[in-house]
Short mmCIF file of C-alpha atoms in Angstrom, two decimals:
data_model
loop_
_atom_site.label_atom_id
_atom_site.label_comp_id
_atom_site.label_asym_id
_atom_site.label_seq_id
_atom_site.Cartn_x
_atom_site.Cartn_y
_atom_site.Cartn_z
CA MET A 1 0.00 0.00 0.00
CA HIS A 2 2.84 2.42 0.76
CA ARG A 3 4.31 2.32 -2.76
CA LYS A 4 0.92 2.95 -4.42
CA THR A 5 0.12 5.73 -1.95
CA ALA A 6 3.44 7.43 -2.71
CA ARG A 7 2.77 7.29 -6.45
CA LEU A 8 -0.69 8.80 -6.01
CA LEU A 9 0.67 11.53 -3.75
CA LEU A 10 3.19 12.44 -6.44
CA ALA A 11 0.52 12.36 -9.12
CA SER A 12 -1.76 14.73 -7.27
CA ALA A 13 1.08 17.23 -6.89
CA ALA A 14 2.37 17.00 -10.43
CA SER A 15 -1.12 17.46 -11.85
CA ALA A 16 -1.12 21.02 -10.55
CA ILE A 17 1.89 22.07 -12.57
CA ALA A 18 -0.15 23.38 -15.51
CA LEU A 19 -3.33 24.19 -13.63
CA GLY A 20 -2.75 27.17 -11.46
CA ALA A 21 -2.31 29.92 -14.01
CA ALA A 22 -5.98 30.26 -14.80
CA GLY A 23 -6.79 32.49 -11.89
CA SER A 24 -4.83 35.46 -13.12
CA ALA A 25 -5.25 35.19 -16.87
CA HIS A 26 -6.98 37.82 -18.97
CA ALA A 27 -7.81 36.03 -22.22
CA GLN A 28 -8.58 32.40 -21.38
CA ALA A 29 -7.45 29.96 -18.70
CA PHE A 30 -3.70 30.41 -18.12
CA TYR A 31 -2.90 32.49 -21.21
CA LEU A 32 -1.82 36.10 -20.66
CA GLN A 33 -2.37 38.26 -23.74
CA GLU A 34 -0.80 41.50 -22.46
CA GLN A 35 2.04 41.49 -25.01
CA SER A 36 1.30 44.91 -26.57
CA VAL A 37 0.23 48.20 -24.99
CA ARG A 38 -1.07 49.43 -28.33
CA GLY A 39 -3.12 46.25 -28.69
CA GLN A 40 -4.44 46.42 -25.13
CA GLY A 41 -5.87 49.89 -25.78
CA ARG A 42 -8.33 48.41 -28.29
CA ALA A 43 -8.86 45.14 -26.32
CA PHE A 44 -6.61 43.15 -28.70
CA SER A 45 -9.08 43.55 -31.54
CA GLY A 46 -6.82 43.97 -34.58
CA GLU A 47 -3.39 42.59 -33.78
CA ALA A 48 -3.16 39.94 -36.51
CA ALA A 49 -3.87 42.64 -39.14
CA ASP A 50 -1.72 45.50 -37.79
CA THR A 51 1.91 46.12 -38.74
CA GLY A 52 5.13 46.61 -36.79
CA VAL A 53 6.80 44.96 -33.82
CA ASP A 54 3.85 45.39 -31.46
CA SER A 55 1.90 42.79 -33.50
CA LEU A 56 4.79 40.34 -33.87
CA TRP A 57 3.50 37.97 -31.15
CA TRP A 58 0.19 37.53 -32.97
CA ASN A 59 1.42 37.44 -36.57
CA PRO A 60 5.05 37.20 -37.77
CA ALA A 61 3.93 38.69 -41.12
CA SER A 62 3.38 42.03 -39.33
CA ILE A 63 6.99 43.13 -39.96
CA ALA A 64 7.09 42.35 -43.70
CA GLY A 65 7.83 45.37 -45.86
CA MET A 66 9.57 47.33 -43.08
CA GLN A 67 12.25 49.81 -44.10
CA GLY A 68 14.77 50.17 -41.28
CA GLY A 69 14.21 49.10 -37.70
CA GLU A 70 11.70 49.34 -34.89
CA ALA A 71 11.92 48.31 -31.24
CA SER A 72 9.33 48.20 -28.46
CA VAL A 73 9.42 47.66 -24.69
CA ARG A 74 6.38 47.41 -22.41
CA ALA A 75 5.24 46.47 -18.94
CA SER A 76 1.77 45.70 -17.57
CA TYR A 77 0.78 46.00 -13.91
CA ILE A 78 -1.92 43.40 -13.16
CA ARG A 79 -4.11 43.78 -10.07
CA PRO A 80 -6.56 40.84 -9.73
CA ARG A 81 -9.31 40.74 -7.10
CA GLY A 82 -11.87 38.12 -6.09
CA ASP A 83 -13.10 35.72 -3.44
CA VAL A 84 -12.81 31.93 -3.47
CA VAL A 85 -15.66 30.89 -1.17
CA ASP A 86 -16.50 27.61 0.58
CA ASN A 87 -20.17 26.64 0.22
CA GLY A 88 -20.01 23.41 2.20
CA THR A 89 -16.92 21.38 1.24
CA VAL A 90 -16.53 18.17 3.26
CA ILE A 91 -13.72 15.68 3.83
CA VAL A 92 -14.32 11.95 4.35
CA ARG A 93 -11.49 10.23 6.19
CA PRO A 94 -11.39 6.40 6.25
CA GLY A 95 -13.92 4.96 8.69
CA GLN A 96 -15.18 8.42 9.71
CA PRO A 97 -18.29 10.38 8.80
CA ALA A 98 -18.08 13.32 6.43
CA ARG A 99 -17.24 16.55 8.19
CA PRO A 100 -16.57 20.14 7.10
CA VAL A 101 -13.12 20.65 5.64
CA GLY A 102 -12.58 23.50 8.11
CA GLY A 103 -10.37 26.52 7.77
CA ASN A 104 -11.15 30.02 6.64
CA GLY A 105 -14.22 29.81 4.41
CA VAL A 106 -13.37 32.89 2.30
CA SER A 107 -10.01 33.29 0.58
CA SER A 108 -9.84 36.90 -0.63
CA ASN A 109 -7.46 37.94 -3.40
CA PRO A 110 -5.36 34.76 -3.48
CA ILE A 111 -3.82 35.80 -6.80
CA ASN A 112 -0.85 38.11 -6.34
CA ASN A 113 -0.43 41.43 -8.08
CA GLY A 114 2.27 41.29 -10.71
CA VAL A 115 4.21 43.05 -13.45
CA LEU A 116 4.37 41.44 -16.89
CA PRO A 117 7.22 42.70 -19.14
CA SER A 118 7.62 42.12 -22.88
CA GLY A 119 9.51 43.54 -25.83
CA ALA A 120 10.30 43.13 -29.52
CA ILE A 121 12.72 44.34 -32.19
CA ALA A 122 12.72 44.03 -35.98
CA TYR A 123 14.65 45.29 -39.00
CA GLY A 124 13.53 45.41 -42.61
CA PHE A 125 15.81 44.98 -45.63
CA GLY A 126 13.44 45.95 -48.43
CA LYS A 127 11.12 42.98 -49.06
CA VAL A 128 12.52 40.89 -46.19
CA ALA A 129 12.43 41.60 -42.46
CA VAL A 130 13.67 39.74 -39.40
CA GLY A 131 12.48 40.19 -35.86
CA LEU A 132 12.63 38.92 -32.30
CA SER A 133 10.01 39.13 -29.55
CA LEU A 134 10.41 38.34 -25.84
CA THR A 135 7.20 37.58 -23.96
CA ALA A 136 5.86 35.78 -20.87
CA PRO A 137 2.56 34.33 -22.11
CA TYR A 138 1.86 31.99 -19.16
CA SER A 139 2.87 33.56 -15.82
CA PHE A 140 1.22 33.99 -12.43
CA THR A 141 1.56 33.63 -8.66
CA THR A 142 -1.13 32.50 -6.21
CA ASP A 143 -0.83 32.41 -2.44
CA TYR A 144 -3.58 30.83 -0.33
CA ASP A 145 -3.30 31.05 3.45
CA ALA A 146 -2.31 27.90 5.32
CA ASP A 147 -5.75 27.79 6.98
CA SER A 148 -7.75 28.27 3.76
CA TRP A 149 -10.60 25.86 3.05
CA ALA A 150 -8.94 25.30 -0.34
CA ARG A 151 -5.58 24.22 1.13
CA TYR A 152 -5.83 20.61 -0.13
CA SER A 153 -6.14 21.90 -3.73
CA ALA A 154 -3.80 24.88 -3.62
CA ASP A 155 -1.33 26.56 -1.29
CA LYS A 156 1.41 28.57 -3.02
CA THR A 157 1.88 28.40 -6.78
CA LYS A 158 4.30 30.16 -9.10
CA LEU A 159 4.56 29.65 -12.86
CA ARG A 160 6.78 31.57 -15.26
CA THR A 161 7.15 31.00 -18.99
CA TYR A 162 9.59 32.94 -21.15
CA ASP A 163 8.98 32.84 -24.90
CA ILE A 164 11.69 33.79 -27.39
CA GLN A 165 10.23 34.20 -30.89
CA PRO A 166 12.71 34.76 -33.77
CA SER A 167 10.73 35.66 -36.91
CA ILE A 168 11.20 36.23 -40.63
CA ALA A 169 8.72 37.90 -42.97
CA ILE A 170 8.57 38.56 -46.72
CA GLU A 171 6.54 41.02 -48.77
CA LEU A 172 5.64 38.78 -51.74
CA THR A 173 3.53 41.37 -53.58
CA ASP A 174 2.12 44.83 -52.93
CA TRP A 175 -0.86 43.20 -51.20
CA LEU A 176 0.46 39.92 -49.73
CA ARG A 177 2.88 39.47 -46.85
CA VAL A 178 3.86 36.20 -45.15
CA GLY A 179 5.87 35.32 -42.05
CA ALA A 180 7.07 32.42 -39.92
CA ALA A 181 8.63 32.08 -36.49
CA ALA A 182 9.92 29.65 -33.90
CA ASN A 183 8.66 29.83 -30.32
CA ILE A 184 11.41 28.76 -27.93
CA GLU A 185 9.84 28.58 -24.50
CA HIS A 186 11.23 28.06 -21.01
CA ALA A 187 8.85 27.03 -18.22
CA ASP A 188 9.70 27.27 -14.52
CA ALA A 189 7.13 26.18 -11.91
CA THR A 190 6.96 25.78 -8.15
CA LEU A 191 3.70 24.80 -6.47
CA SER A 192 2.43 23.25 -3.29
CA ASN A 193 -0.64 22.10 -1.39
CA TYR A 194 -1.53 20.49 1.92
CA LEU A 195 -2.29 16.80 2.58
CA PRO A 196 -4.75 15.55 5.22
CA ASN A 197 -3.49 13.18 7.86
CA LEU A 198 -5.79 10.32 8.80
CA SER A 199 -6.89 11.93 12.07
CA PRO A 200 -8.52 15.39 12.10
CA LEU A 201 -6.63 16.03 15.34
CA LEU A 202 -3.29 15.97 13.52
CA ALA A 203 -1.78 18.87 11.59
CA ASP A 204 -1.79 18.60 7.81
CA GLY A 205 1.10 17.27 5.80
CA HIS A 206 2.47 19.19 2.84
CA GLN A 207 3.87 18.63 -0.67
CA THR A 208 5.88 20.87 -2.99
CA LEU A 209 6.66 20.29 -6.65
CA SER A 210 9.18 22.25 -8.67
CA GLY A 211 10.38 21.79 -12.23
CA LYS A 212 11.64 23.53 -15.34
CA GLY A 213 12.39 22.84 -18.99
CA TRP A 214 12.87 24.21 -22.53
CA ASP A 215 10.51 23.35 -25.41
CA VAL A 216 9.78 24.61 -28.93
CA GLY A 217 6.72 25.47 -31.05
CA TRP A 218 6.13 27.60 -34.15
CA SER A 219 4.03 30.42 -35.58
CA ALA A 220 3.04 31.38 -39.13
CA GLY A 221 0.84 34.03 -40.69
CA LEU A 222 -0.08 36.21 -43.62
CA GLN A 223 -1.55 39.64 -44.22
CA MET A 224 -3.56 40.87 -47.21
CA HIS A 225 -3.63 44.62 -47.83
CA GLU A 226 -6.19 46.09 -50.23
CA GLY A 227 -6.86 49.82 -50.07
CA PRO A 228 -8.15 50.75 -46.61
CA ILE A 229 -8.67 47.08 -45.61
CA THR A 230 -6.10 44.75 -44.06
CA VAL A 231 -6.86 41.13 -43.19
CA GLY A 232 -4.49 39.05 -41.06
CA LEU A 233 -4.53 35.28 -40.51
CA ALA A 234 -2.12 33.51 -38.18
CA TYR A 235 -1.57 30.22 -36.39
CA LYS A 236 0.46 29.51 -33.26
CA SER A 237 1.18 25.86 -32.57
CA ALA A 238 0.63 24.02 -29.33
CA ILE A 239 3.83 23.54 -27.32
CA LYS A 240 4.42 20.19 -25.66
CA HIS A 241 6.20 20.94 -22.38
CA LYS A 242 8.32 18.60 -20.35
CA LEU A 243 9.37 19.74 -16.87
CA ASP A 244 12.10 17.94 -14.96
CA GLY A 245 12.05 18.48 -11.22
CA THR A 246 11.47 17.18 -7.72
CA ILE A 247 8.63 16.63 -5.31
CA THR A 248 9.01 16.91 -1.55
CA ILE A 249 6.44 15.41 0.85
CA ASP A 250 6.63 16.08 4.58
CA GLY A 251 4.48 16.25 7.69
CA LEU A 252 2.62 12.95 7.18
CA LEU A 253 2.17 11.01 10.41
CA GLY A 254 1.17 7.55 11.53
CA PRO A 255 0.68 5.00 8.72
CA LEU A 256 1.45 7.67 6.10
CA ALA A 257 4.78 8.76 7.61
CA ALA A 258 6.79 6.46 5.33
CA GLN A 259 5.78 8.66 2.37
CA ASN A 260 7.78 11.67 3.61
CA ARG A 261 10.55 11.97 1.02
CA THR A 262 12.05 13.91 -1.87
CA LEU A 263 11.97 12.28 -5.32
CA SER A 264 12.77 13.22 -8.91
CA THR A 265 9.93 13.17 -11.43
CA THR A 266 8.73 14.67 -14.73
CA ALA A 267 5.46 16.12 -16.01
CA ARG A 268 4.36 16.58 -19.63
CA PHE A 269 1.50 18.80 -20.79
CA SER A 270 0.58 20.93 -23.80
CA THR A 271 -0.33 24.58 -24.03
CA PRO A 272 -3.01 25.34 -26.66
CA TRP A 273 -2.71 26.22 -30.31
CA GLN A 274 -4.26 29.49 -31.53
CA ALA A 275 -5.94 30.24 -34.87
CA ILE A 276 -6.25 34.03 -35.23
CA ALA A 277 -8.18 36.14 -37.73
CA GLY A 278 -8.11 39.95 -37.61
CA ILE A 279 -9.28 42.80 -39.78
CA ARG A 280 -8.63 46.56 -39.83
CA ALA A 281 -10.64 49.02 -41.89
CA GLN A 282 -9.66 52.68 -42.20
CA VAL A 283 -13.08 54.25 -42.70
CA SER A 284 -11.79 57.85 -42.63
CA PRO A 285 -8.41 59.60 -42.36
CA GLN A 286 -8.82 59.61 -38.58
CA LEU A 287 -10.84 56.45 -37.78
CA THR A 288 -9.81 52.79 -38.08
CA LEU A 289 -12.14 49.98 -36.99
CA ASN A 290 -10.75 46.65 -35.77
CA ALA A 291 -12.11 43.16 -35.15
CA GLN A 292 -10.48 39.90 -34.17
CA VAL A 293 -11.53 36.36 -33.34
CA VAL A 294 -9.28 33.69 -31.82
CA ARG A 295 -9.98 29.98 -31.65
CA MET A 296 -8.00 28.48 -28.77
CA GLY A 297 -7.11 24.79 -28.98
CA TRP A 298 -7.41 24.06 -25.29
CA SER A 299 -8.29 20.41 -25.98
CA GLU A 300 -4.51 19.96 -26.24
CA PHE A 301 -4.55 20.29 -22.46
CA ASP A 302 -6.47 17.05 -22.05
CA THR A 303 -4.06 15.19 -19.76
CA ILE A 304 -0.93 15.66 -17.71
CA ASP A 305 1.39 12.73 -18.38
CA LEU A 306 3.66 11.77 -15.53
CA GLY A 307 6.95 9.93 -15.98
CA ALA A 308 8.81 7.49 -13.74
CA PRO A 309 8.25 6.51 -11.04
CA LEU A 310 4.57 7.41 -11.68
CA ASN A 311 3.99 6.44 -15.32
CA THR A 312 0.38 7.56 -15.40
CA SER A 313 -1.87 10.25 -16.89
CA ILE A 314 -4.22 12.67 -15.16
CA PRO A 315 -7.28 13.84 -17.14
CA GLU A 316 -7.94 17.59 -17.39
CA ASN A 317 -10.55 17.68 -20.17
CA TYR A 318 -10.26 21.31 -21.23
CA ARG A 319 -12.37 22.28 -24.24
CA ASN A 320 -11.62 24.40 -27.30
CA THR A 321 -13.14 27.86 -27.08
CA TRP A 322 -13.17 31.42 -28.46
CA THR A 323 -12.37 35.06 -27.84
CA TYR A 324 -14.06 37.86 -29.77
CA ALA A 325 -12.98 41.51 -29.82
CA GLY A 326 -13.87 44.79 -31.48
CA GLY A 327 -12.27 48.20 -31.17
CA LEU A 328 -11.17 51.43 -32.80
CA ASP A 329 -8.19 53.73 -33.29
CA TYR A 330 -8.87 57.45 -33.70
CA ALA A 331 -6.13 59.89 -34.75
CA VAL A 332 -6.98 63.10 -32.90
CA THR A 333 -3.90 64.73 -34.48
CA PRO A 334 -1.07 63.26 -36.59
CA GLN A 335 0.86 62.72 -33.34
CA TRP A 336 -1.94 61.73 -30.90
CA THR A 337 -4.08 58.58 -31.22
CA VAL A 338 -6.75 57.28 -28.83
CA ARG A 339 -8.17 53.76 -28.71
CA ALA A 340 -10.99 51.76 -27.15
CA GLY A 341 -12.26 48.20 -27.38
CA VAL A 342 -14.25 45.34 -25.86
CA GLN A 343 -13.34 41.66 -25.73
CA ARG A 344 -15.36 38.61 -24.74
CA GLY A 345 -13.44 35.55 -23.55
CA LEU A 346 -14.95 32.12 -22.85
CA THR A 347 -13.38 29.75 -20.35
CA PRO A 348 -12.13 26.32 -21.44
CA THR A 349 -12.76 24.90 -17.95
CA ARG A 350 -15.87 22.80 -17.42
CA THR A 351 -18.43 22.88 -14.63
CA GLY A 352 -17.84 19.84 -12.44
CA GLU A 353 -14.08 19.89 -13.13
CA ARG A 354 -13.05 23.31 -11.80
CA ASP A 355 -10.95 23.51 -8.62
CA ALA A 356 -9.58 26.25 -6.40
CA ARG A 357 -6.25 26.22 -8.20
CA VAL A 358 -8.09 27.08 -11.42
CA PRO A 359 -10.95 29.47 -10.55
CA ASP A 360 -11.43 30.44 -14.19
CA SER A 361 -14.64 31.76 -15.77
CA ASP A 362 -16.03 33.67 -18.73
CA ARG A 363 -15.03 37.32 -18.77
CA TRP A 364 -15.52 40.74 -20.38
CA ASN A 365 -12.53 43.00 -21.07
CA PHE A 366 -13.16 46.76 -21.39
CA SER A 367 -10.09 48.71 -22.54
CA ALA A 368 -8.91 52.17 -23.53
CA GLY A 369 -5.53 53.54 -24.54
CA THR A 370 -3.55 56.28 -26.20
CA SER A 371 -0.29 56.91 -28.08
CA TYR A 372 1.72 60.05 -28.63
CA ALA A 373 4.49 60.22 -31.25
CA PHE A 374 7.61 62.38 -30.97
CA GLN A 375 9.13 62.00 -34.44
CA LYS A 376 10.66 58.48 -34.24
CA PHE A 377 9.73 57.87 -30.59
CA THR A 378 6.21 56.88 -29.45
CA ILE A 379 4.77 56.47 -25.95
CA ASP A 380 1.85 54.04 -25.48
CA ALA A 381 -0.46 53.75 -22.45
CA ALA A 382 -3.50 51.55 -21.81
CA ALA A 383 -5.91 50.50 -19.07
CA SER A 384 -8.28 47.53 -18.89
CA TYR A 385 -11.03 46.48 -16.52
CA ILE A 386 -11.85 42.77 -16.69
CA SER A 387 -15.02 41.39 -15.14
CA PHE A 388 -15.25 37.64 -14.41
CA LYS A 389 -18.51 35.73 -14.15
CA ASP A 390 -19.21 34.02 -10.82
CA ALA A 391 -18.49 30.30 -11.24
CA SER A 392 -18.63 27.07 -9.27
CA ILE A 393 -15.54 25.38 -7.83
CA ASP A 394 -16.72 21.80 -7.72
CA ARG A 395 -14.06 19.28 -8.68
CA ILE A 396 -14.20 16.27 -6.35
CA THR A 397 -10.74 14.97 -5.44
CA ALA A 398 -9.34 12.25 -3.20
CA ALA A 399 -6.07 12.07 -1.33
CA TYR A 400 -4.43 8.63 -1.47
CA ALA A 401 -7.01 7.47 -4.05
CA GLY A 402 -7.24 3.71 -4.59
CA THR A 403 -5.66 2.80 -1.26
CA ALA A 404 -7.00 1.96 2.19
CA ALA A 405 -6.19 5.55 3.18
CA GLN A 406 -8.38 7.09 0.44
CA THR A 407 -9.73 10.44 1.67
CA PRO A 408 -12.31 12.07 -0.62
CA ILE A 409 -12.68 15.85 -0.57
CA ILE A 410 -16.12 16.74 -1.90
CA THR A 411 -15.63 20.29 -3.08
CA ASN A 412 -18.49 22.78 -3.00
CA GLY A 413 -17.25 26.31 -3.53
CA SER A 414 -17.44 29.29 -5.86
CA LEU A 415 -15.53 32.15 -7.40
CA GLN A 416 -17.26 35.43 -6.54
CA ASN A 417 -16.78 39.14 -7.24
CA ALA A 418 -13.75 38.54 -9.43
CA SER A 419 -12.19 41.30 -11.51
CA ALA A 420 -8.81 42.58 -12.65
CA LEU A 421 -7.32 45.99 -13.39
CA VAL A 422 -4.46 46.12 -15.90
CA LEU A 423 -2.37 49.30 -16.37
CA SER A 424 0.29 49.28 -19.07
CA LEU A 425 2.99 51.58 -20.37
CA GLY A 426 5.25 51.11 -23.37
CA ALA A 427 7.56 52.84 -25.80
CA ARG A 428 8.35 52.29 -29.48
CA VAL A 429 11.31 53.71 -31.40
CA ALA A 430 12.14 53.64 -35.10
CA PHE A 431 15.78 53.53 -36.22
#
């Protein structure tokens, strides 16, 4: 029984490695889209069809036809708020009746404030341009209190991804531009949660998983320019991640004490592909209208596959879903532009399979922004308010599943009053 219990303990920890980011995301699940201040100002409604380095993440064809160089640096301050509330979660220890899980029944603002940096540079040699973007598309930190009702699902979680995207683009004709890129991505994760001992009179045990690894995907796109209309189409591949790391289990007592140890393990999971379509229409010398739709291939995140000594898979069952956005750019003067936009994002998480580490839900993004150009230097600023729909947290789990120590945790909770404020500042320079 001890060997099987140890494997299941490790599995429950490793399964969290790709789960926790959802709480702080602003597009869908654990994807952060704040990779352009200009784009944020119009709620990311025309990025696949716009030109220059600020659209490079969405479409590598955006730099085709450049003459000379352009560079951009940006930072977004993200301030999430919300309550993760217990509505009657119970724990069922072996041979004992169900009883309340205990702890603080309201975890307020478990997702930490953060700063998300990004940047890009490109240079055009006539018909051909090369570029490089540096982004952090999946990054977050959550911190539940040790006495939270959600402690068996989530304690402290930190995920950082760093994406390096070298790109090349070609202007094939006056109206057609194409581009391709590699996405070289480093993931670094540390996460933990508590484990129940067999007696409610004993303090909880604890487990911590950490891991990191490098993996590669790709992007490709095209843009079609005809008069005042530009259409952009792009595809970003899924990235299959493998993290090598360790898991540490401590604080288990009695029959479970033999499981206190530190072991090496691996976890494999996939981030989603994206199919992006955007359009920009300049309806007057001052006004440009934008629209964009993104299909997110979250079904790639269907399982987390665990290597030796576990050699098992954990189902996640995310579903493919959409984001829709519309916005505008208005040139008040040749130097000063204002923007506004609205985006609707649908969650890939399913009711009945949502836990406290992933309190994701459908959301509305309301954004505004501005730019001011000083010859070759431009300052960008943007602000977004994101409203999340209340959602259930209802994934039933079990510690030590399949053993005599099996301890079901019948989760009954909800995400309430969730929102996020995002303030961003950036600068672009031509050279």
